[in-house]
Amino acid sequence: MLREAVRLGSLTTLGVGGAADEFHAPETVEQVLDVVADCRRRGVPWRVLGRGSNLVVDDAGVRGAVLHTRALRELRIETEGRVVAGAGLPTSVLLQRATAAGLGGLESLVGYPATIGGAARMNAGGRWGEVGERIEAVQVVRCDGTWARVPVSECDFGYRTSALGGSFVVAVELRLPSVDVETYRGRTARIQAEKAAVQPLGERSAGCMFRNPEGASAGRVVDELGLKGLRRGDAQVSTRHGNFLVNRGAARSADVLRVIDAVRSAVARELGIELVQEVEVWR
Ligand code: FAD
Ligand code: EPU
């Protein structure tokens, strides 16, 4: 279960970053309970890694333990649209399997790489809804080492936020509506195509750098200030969408942070808007 010196960059979509002090990939909820209890006993801080699609990891690596969810990918499709997914299940697999079973309602997850655990933690989504709208409860291991079932009423889902930070989400319980499979497939394909037309989906990125400010679009603001294409080393503001930062090859975390700072400073200076970072920086 324990592996040392795993370069985290290779486990993220941006592809930047060094190793964690400790790396674990628990295979069962019991193993999650064990590793959390062990970290607690030793005073080692830990964090959870899903698909790594919202992260910038420091080149110098990460202090403490990183607990990867990749082995927790069980999927149960029950009756009446009830679905229970292990935290590490890729959302693309969830979409595919749920659709094949005649279940829809997951438009919010189309078009980007994630795990269902990471998506729940971030309440991921956008114009086509947020995943929290389909969640009934989340099963977690809390930082005090106890297991709990958190009903949606206590998840506090907001715009890319939830009350799940600090816990290890081990499984997500969803309730999905029945759909006509062909019509639904057409709908999700259209969403995918609409995103691909404006976002740099074929390139290495961590999605949007910033949250949208109230009533505005961070991408449009960056575009209007002429900041698309701004580059430091191999980190660059996408020439396609102003809120995406892409890795042109061998970007370092310092380059990525310089681009984020340059954009934030320019937007504050020119427009008086303080952009709030959406991507998380791990060090
Ligand atoms: P990670 O990046 O691994 O982690 C993100 C955060 O969640 C971290 O704090 C991590 O500790 C925590 N976390 C992960 N798993 C767990 C768990 N099991 N328990 C507790 N905490 C956990 N996001 C959107 O919302 N909408 C979009 O349209 C969108 N488009 C994107 C397009 C591209 C091309 C890319 C690369 C990213 C995009 N994103 C988008 C961002 C990202 O995909 C989402 O934030 C996604 O939900 C992150 O999931 P993950 O599994 O990769 O989490
Ligand atoms: N726009 C520009 N120039 C750009 C980018 C956008 O003018 O370079 C304009 C667009 O033409 C559009 C408006 O800005 O009129 C909004 O753009 P878009 O439709 O691309 O949506 P967004 O607000 O930039 C949000 C989410 C995305 C999500 C999309 C679609 C945030 C920060 N971003 O983007 O989520 O995919 O809606 O639902 O909320 C993410 O969170 O990582 C992410 C990619």
Coordinates of C-alpha atoms and ligand atoms in Angstrom, one line a residue:
M1 CA 0.0 0.0 0.0
L2 CA 2.9 2.4 0.7
R3 CA 5.0 3.7 -2.1
E4 CA 7.7 6.3 -1.6
A5 CA 8.8 9.0 -4.0
V6 CA 5.9 8.9 -6.5
R7 CA 6.2 12.0 -8.7
L8 CA 2.8 13.6 -8.3
G9 CA 3.0 15.5 -11.6
S10 CA 2.5 12.3 -13.5
L11 CA -0.8 11.8 -11.5
T12 CA -2.2 15.2 -12.4
T13 CA -3.6 16.6 -15.7
L14 CA -1.3 19.6 -15.7
G15 CA 1.7 17.3 -15.3
V16 CA 3.7 19.5 -12.9
G17 CA 5.1 18.6 -9.4
G18 CA 7.4 16.5 -7.3
A19 CA 6.9 13.7 -4.8
A20 CA 5.1 13.5 -1.5
D21 CA 6.8 12.5 1.7
E22 CA 4.5 9.5 1.8
F23 CA 2.2 8.0 -0.8
H24 CA -0.6 5.5 -0.1
A25 CA -3.3 4.0 -2.4
P26 CA -5.7 2.2 0.0
E27 CA -7.8 -0.5 -1.6
T28 CA -10.6 -0.8 0.9
V29 CA -12.5 1.5 3.3
E30 CA -10.8 -0.5 6.1
Q31 CA -7.4 0.4 4.7
V32 CA -8.5 4.1 4.5
L33 CA -9.5 3.9 8.2
D34 CA -6.1 2.3 9.0
V35 CA -3.9 4.8 7.1
V36 CA -5.8 7.8 8.5
A37 CA -5.5 6.4 12.1
D38 CA -1.8 5.8 11.5
C39 CA -1.2 9.3 10.2
R40 CA -3.1 10.7 13.1
R41 CA -1.0 8.7 15.6
R42 CA 2.3 9.8 14.0
G43 CA 1.1 13.5 13.5
V44 CA 1.5 13.3 9.8
P45 CA -0.8 15.6 7.8
W46 CA -2.6 13.9 4.8
R47 CA -4.6 14.9 1.8
V48 CA -6.6 13.1 -0.8
L49 CA -5.6 12.9 -4.5
G50 CA -8.3 12.0 -7.1
R51 CA -7.6 12.5 -10.8
G52 CA -5.5 15.6 -10.0
S53 CA -7.4 17.7 -12.5
N54 CA -7.7 20.8 -10.2
L55 CA -4.2 20.8 -8.8
V56 CA -0.8 22.5 -9.2
V57 CA 1.8 20.5 -7.3
D58 CA 5.0 22.2 -6.3
D59 CA 8.2 21.0 -8.0
A60 CA 9.7 20.5 -4.5
G61 CA 6.9 18.0 -3.7
V62 CA 4.4 17.8 -0.9
R63 CA 4.9 17.6 2.8
G64 CA 3.0 14.8 4.6
A65 CA 1.1 12.0 3.1
V66 CA -0.9 11.8 -0.1
L67 CA -3.7 9.3 -0.2
H68 CA -4.7 8.3 -3.7
T69 CA -8.2 7.1 -4.4
R70 CA -7.4 5.1 -7.6
A71 CA -8.1 1.7 -6.0
L72 CA -11.5 2.7 -4.7
R73 CA -13.6 2.3 -7.8
E74 CA -16.5 0.0 -7.1
L75 CA -19.8 0.9 -8.8
R76 CA -23.2 -0.4 -7.7
I77 CA -26.2 0.4 -9.8
E78 CA -29.3 -0.4 -7.7
T79 CA -33.0 0.0 -8.2
E80 CA -34.9 3.3 -8.6
G81 CA -31.9 5.2 -9.9
R82 CA -29.8 4.7 -6.8
V83 CA -26.1 4.5 -7.6
V84 CA -23.2 4.1 -5.2
A85 CA -19.8 4.9 -6.6
G86 CA -16.3 4.4 -5.0
A87 CA -14.5 7.8 -4.7
G88 CA -11.8 6.9 -7.2
L89 CA -14.2 6.0 -10.0
P90 CA -13.5 8.1 -13.1
T91 CA -16.5 10.3 -13.9
S92 CA -16.2 9.2 -17.5
V93 CA -16.8 5.5 -16.4
L94 CA -19.7 6.6 -14.2
L95 CA -21.3 8.4 -17.1
Q96 CA -20.8 5.5 -19.5
R97 CA -22.1 2.8 -17.1
A98 CA -25.1 4.9 -15.8
T99 CA -26.1 5.8 -19.3
A100 CA -26.0 2.1 -20.4
A101 CA -28.3 1.4 -17.5
G102 CA -30.8 4.0 -18.7
L103 CA -29.9 6.6 -16.1
G104 CA -29.2 10.3 -16.8
G105 CA -28.8 13.5 -14.9
L106 CA -25.0 13.6 -15.1
E107 CA -24.6 16.4 -17.7
S108 CA -22.6 18.4 -15.1
L109 CA -19.8 15.8 -15.4
V110 CA -19.4 15.9 -19.2
G111 CA -16.2 17.0 -20.8
Y112 CA -13.5 16.9 -18.2
P113 CA -11.4 14.3 -16.3
A114 CA -12.2 13.8 -12.6
T115 CA -13.1 11.1 -10.1
I116 CA -16.5 11.2 -8.5
G117 CA -14.9 11.8 -5.1
G118 CA -13.0 14.9 -6.3
A119 CA -16.1 16.1 -8.2
A120 CA -18.2 15.8 -5.0
R121 CA -15.6 17.6 -2.9
M122 CA -15.5 20.4 -5.5
N123 CA -19.2 20.3 -6.4
A124 CA -18.0 20.3 -10.0
G125 CA -20.1 21.4 -12.9
G126 CA -21.0 24.5 -14.8
R127 CA -23.7 25.7 -17.1
W128 CA -25.3 22.3 -17.2
G129 CA -25.7 21.9 -13.5
E130 CA -23.6 20.8 -10.5
V131 CA -23.0 17.2 -9.4
G132 CA -24.3 18.0 -5.9
E133 CA -27.8 18.3 -7.3
R134 CA -27.7 14.5 -7.9
I135 CA -26.0 13.4 -4.6
E136 CA -28.1 11.9 -1.8
A137 CA -25.3 11.3 0.6
V138 CA -21.5 11.0 0.8
Q139 CA -19.6 8.3 2.8
V140 CA -16.5 9.7 4.5
V141 CA -13.6 8.9 6.8
R142 CA -13.2 12.0 8.9
C143 CA -9.8 13.4 10.1
D144 CA -10.5 12.0 13.5
G145 CA -10.5 8.5 11.9
T146 CA -14.2 7.7 12.1
W147 CA -16.5 6.7 9.2
A148 CA -19.7 8.7 8.6
R149 CA -22.6 8.9 6.1
V150 CA -23.1 12.6 5.4
P151 CA -26.6 13.4 4.0
V152 CA -26.7 16.0 1.2
S153 CA -28.4 18.5 3.7
E154 CA -25.0 18.5 5.5
C155 CA -22.7 18.7 2.5
D156 CA -23.2 22.5 2.1
F157 CA -22.7 22.4 -1.7
G158 CA -22.0 25.8 -3.2
Y159 CA -20.1 27.2 -6.3
R160 CA -17.1 24.9 -6.4
T161 CA -17.3 24.4 -2.6
S162 CA -18.6 21.8 -0.1
A163 CA -18.2 20.9 3.6
L164 CA -16.2 17.8 2.5
G165 CA -12.7 19.3 2.7
G166 CA -10.7 17.8 5.4
S167 CA -12.5 14.4 5.1
F168 CA -11.7 11.5 2.9
V169 CA -14.7 10.8 0.7
V170 CA -14.7 7.1 0.2
A171 CA -18.0 6.7 -1.7
V172 CA -20.8 8.8 -3.2
E173 CA -24.5 7.9 -3.3
L174 CA -26.4 9.4 -6.2
R175 CA -30.0 9.3 -7.3
L176 CA -30.4 9.5 -11.1
P177 CA -33.5 9.9 -13.3
S178 CA -34.4 7.4 -16.0
V179 CA -33.8 8.7 -19.5
D180 CA -34.2 7.7 -23.1
V181 CA -30.7 6.5 -23.8
E182 CA -30.4 7.7 -27.4
T183 CA -31.8 11.1 -26.6
Y184 CA -29.5 11.5 -23.6
R185 CA -26.4 10.3 -25.5
G186 CA -27.1 13.0 -28.1
R187 CA -27.4 15.6 -25.4
T188 CA -24.2 14.7 -23.7
A189 CA -22.4 14.6 -27.0
R190 CA -23.6 18.1 -27.8
I191 CA -22.3 19.3 -24.4
Q192 CA -18.9 17.7 -25.1
A193 CA -18.8 19.4 -28.5
E194 CA -19.7 22.8 -27.1
K195 CA -16.9 22.6 -24.6
A196 CA -14.4 21.3 -27.1
A197 CA -15.2 24.3 -29.3
V198 CA -14.1 26.8 -26.7
Q199 CA -11.8 25.0 -24.2
P200 CA -8.3 23.5 -24.8
L201 CA -9.4 20.0 -23.9
G202 CA -6.6 18.3 -25.8
E203 CA -3.9 20.1 -23.9
R204 CA -2.5 19.6 -20.4
S205 CA -4.3 21.9 -17.9
A206 CA -6.0 22.0 -14.6
G207 CA -9.2 23.5 -15.9
C208 CA -10.1 27.1 -15.0
M209 CA -7.5 29.0 -12.9
F210 CA -10.0 31.3 -11.3
R211 CA -13.6 31.2 -10.1
N212 CA -15.9 33.5 -12.0
P213 CA -16.4 36.8 -10.2
E214 CA -20.1 37.6 -9.3
G215 CA -21.9 38.4 -12.6
A216 CA -18.8 38.1 -14.8
S217 CA -16.6 35.6 -16.6
A218 CA -12.9 35.4 -15.6
G219 CA -12.1 34.0 -19.0
R220 CA -13.7 36.9 -20.8
V221 CA -12.0 39.4 -18.5
V222 CA -8.6 37.9 -19.2
D223 CA -9.4 37.9 -23.0
E224 CA -10.5 41.5 -23.0
L225 CA -7.3 42.6 -21.3
G226 CA -5.3 40.9 -24.0
L227 CA -3.7 38.4 -21.7
K228 CA -4.3 35.2 -23.7
G229 CA -1.0 33.7 -24.7
L230 CA 0.9 35.3 -21.8
R231 CA 3.8 32.9 -21.1
R232 CA 6.4 32.2 -18.5
G233 CA 8.7 29.2 -19.3
D234 CA 6.4 26.5 -20.6
A235 CA 3.3 27.7 -18.7
Q236 CA 0.9 29.7 -20.8
V237 CA -2.6 31.3 -20.6
S238 CA -4.4 29.3 -23.3
T239 CA -4.8 31.1 -26.6
R240 CA -8.3 29.5 -26.8
H241 CA -9.9 30.2 -23.4
G242 CA -8.6 33.0 -21.1
N243 CA -9.3 31.1 -17.9
F244 CA -7.2 28.0 -18.8
L245 CA -3.5 27.7 -18.1
V246 CA -1.8 25.1 -20.2
N247 CA 1.5 23.3 -19.9
R248 CA 3.3 23.6 -23.3
G249 CA 5.7 20.8 -22.4
A250 CA 8.1 21.2 -19.5
A251 CA 6.4 23.8 -17.3
R252 CA 7.7 24.1 -13.7
S253 CA 5.4 24.9 -10.8
A254 CA 7.2 28.3 -10.4
D255 CA 6.3 29.1 -14.1
V256 CA 2.6 28.2 -13.4
L257 CA 2.5 30.4 -10.3
R258 CA 4.1 33.3 -12.2
V259 CA 1.5 33.2 -14.9
I260 CA -1.3 33.0 -12.3
D261 CA 0.2 36.0 -10.4
A262 CA 0.7 38.0 -13.6
V263 CA -3.0 37.5 -14.6
R264 CA -4.3 38.2 -11.1
S265 CA -2.2 41.4 -10.8
A266 CA -3.2 42.7 -14.2
V267 CA -6.9 42.2 -13.6
A268 CA -6.6 43.9 -10.2
R269 CA -4.6 46.8 -11.6
E270 CA -6.7 47.4 -14.7
L271 CA -10.2 46.5 -13.4
G272 CA -10.0 46.5 -9.6
I273 CA -11.3 42.9 -9.6
E274 CA -9.7 40.5 -7.2
L275 CA -9.8 37.1 -8.9
V276 CA -10.1 34.1 -6.5
Q277 CA -8.1 31.0 -7.5
E278 CA -10.0 27.9 -8.3
V279 CA -7.0 25.5 -8.8
E280 CA -5.4 24.3 -5.6
V281 CA -1.7 24.6 -5.0
W282 CA 0.0 21.7 -3.1
R283 CA 3.4 22.1 -1.5
Ligands
FAD1 P1 -8.3 16.4 -7.5 O1 -7.9 17.5 -8.5 O2 -7.5 15.2 -7.4 O3 -8.6 17.1 -6.1 C1 -9.3 18.4 -6.1 C2 -9.6 18.6 -4.6 O4 -10.5 17.6 -4.2 C3 -8.4 18.5 -3.6 O5 -8.7 19.4 -2.6 C4 -8.5 17.1 -3.2 O6 -7.8 16.9 -1.9 C5 -10.0 16.9 -3.1 N1 -10.4 15.5 -3.2 C6 -10.2 14.7 -4.3 N2 -10.7 13.5 -4.1 C7 -11.2 13.5 -2.8 C8 -11.9 12.6 -2.0 N3 -12.1 11.3 -2.4 N4 -12.2 12.9 -0.7 C9 -12.0 14.2 -0.3 N5 -11.4 15.1 -1.0 C10 -11.0 14.8 -2.3 N6 -14.3 21.6 -13.0 C11 -15.6 21.9 -13.0 O7 -16.2 22.0 -11.9 N7 -16.3 22.1 -14.2 C12 -15.7 22.0 -15.4 O8 -16.3 22.2 -16.4 C13 -14.3 21.6 -15.4 N8 -13.7 21.5 -16.6 C14 -12.4 21.1 -16.6 C15 -11.7 20.9 -17.8 C16 -10.4 20.4 -17.8 C17 -9.8 20.1 -19.2 C18 -9.7 20.1 -16.6 C19 -8.4 19.6 -16.6 C20 -10.4 20.4 -15.4 C21 -11.7 20.9 -15.4 N9 -12.3 21.1 -14.1 C22 -13.7 21.4 -14.2 C23 -11.6 21.0 -12.9 C24 -11.6 19.6 -12.2 O9 -11.8 18.6 -13.2 C25 -12.7 19.4 -11.2 O10 -12.5 20.3 -10.1 C26 -12.8 18.0 -10.6 O11 -13.9 17.9 -9.8 C27 -11.5 17.6 -9.8 O12 -11.7 16.2 -9.5 P2 -10.4 15.3 -9.2 O13 -10.8 13.9 -8.9 O14 -9.4 15.5 -10.3 O15 -9.8 16.0 -7.9
EPU2 N1 -15.2 34.2 -23.1 C1 -14.5 35.0 -23.8 N2 -13.2 34.8 -24.0 C2 -12.5 33.7 -23.4 C3 -13.3 32.8 -22.6 C4 -14.7 33.1 -22.5 O1 -15.0 36.0 -24.3 O2 -11.3 33.5 -23.6 C5 -16.7 34.4 -22.9 C6 -17.5 33.4 -23.7 O3 -17.7 33.7 -25.0 C7 -18.8 33.4 -22.9 C8 -18.4 33.7 -21.5 O4 -17.1 34.3 -21.6 O5 -19.6 34.4 -23.4 C9 -18.3 32.5 -20.5 O6 -17.4 31.6 -21.1 P1 -17.6 30.0 -21.0 O7 -19.0 29.7 -21.6 O8 -16.4 29.3 -21.6 O9 -17.8 29.7 -19.5 P2 -16.9 30.1 -18.3 O10 -17.7 30.9 -17.4 O11 -15.6 30.6 -18.7 C10 -17.5 28.1 -16.7 C11 -16.8 27.2 -15.8 C12 -16.2 26.0 -16.5 C13 -17.2 25.3 -17.2 C14 -18.0 26.2 -18.2 C15 -19.1 25.5 -18.9 C16 -15.9 28.6 -13.9 C17 -14.7 29.3 -13.4 N3 -15.7 28.0 -15.1 O12 -16.6 28.7 -17.6 O13 -15.6 25.2 -15.5 O14 -16.7 24.2 -18.0 O15 -18.5 27.3 -17.4 O16 -20.1 25.1 -18.0 O17 -16.9 28.5 -13.3 C18 -13.6 24.8 -14.3 O18 -14.2 25.1 -13.3 O19 -12.4 24.4 -14.2 C19 -14.2 24.9 -15.6 C20 -13.6 24.7 -16.7

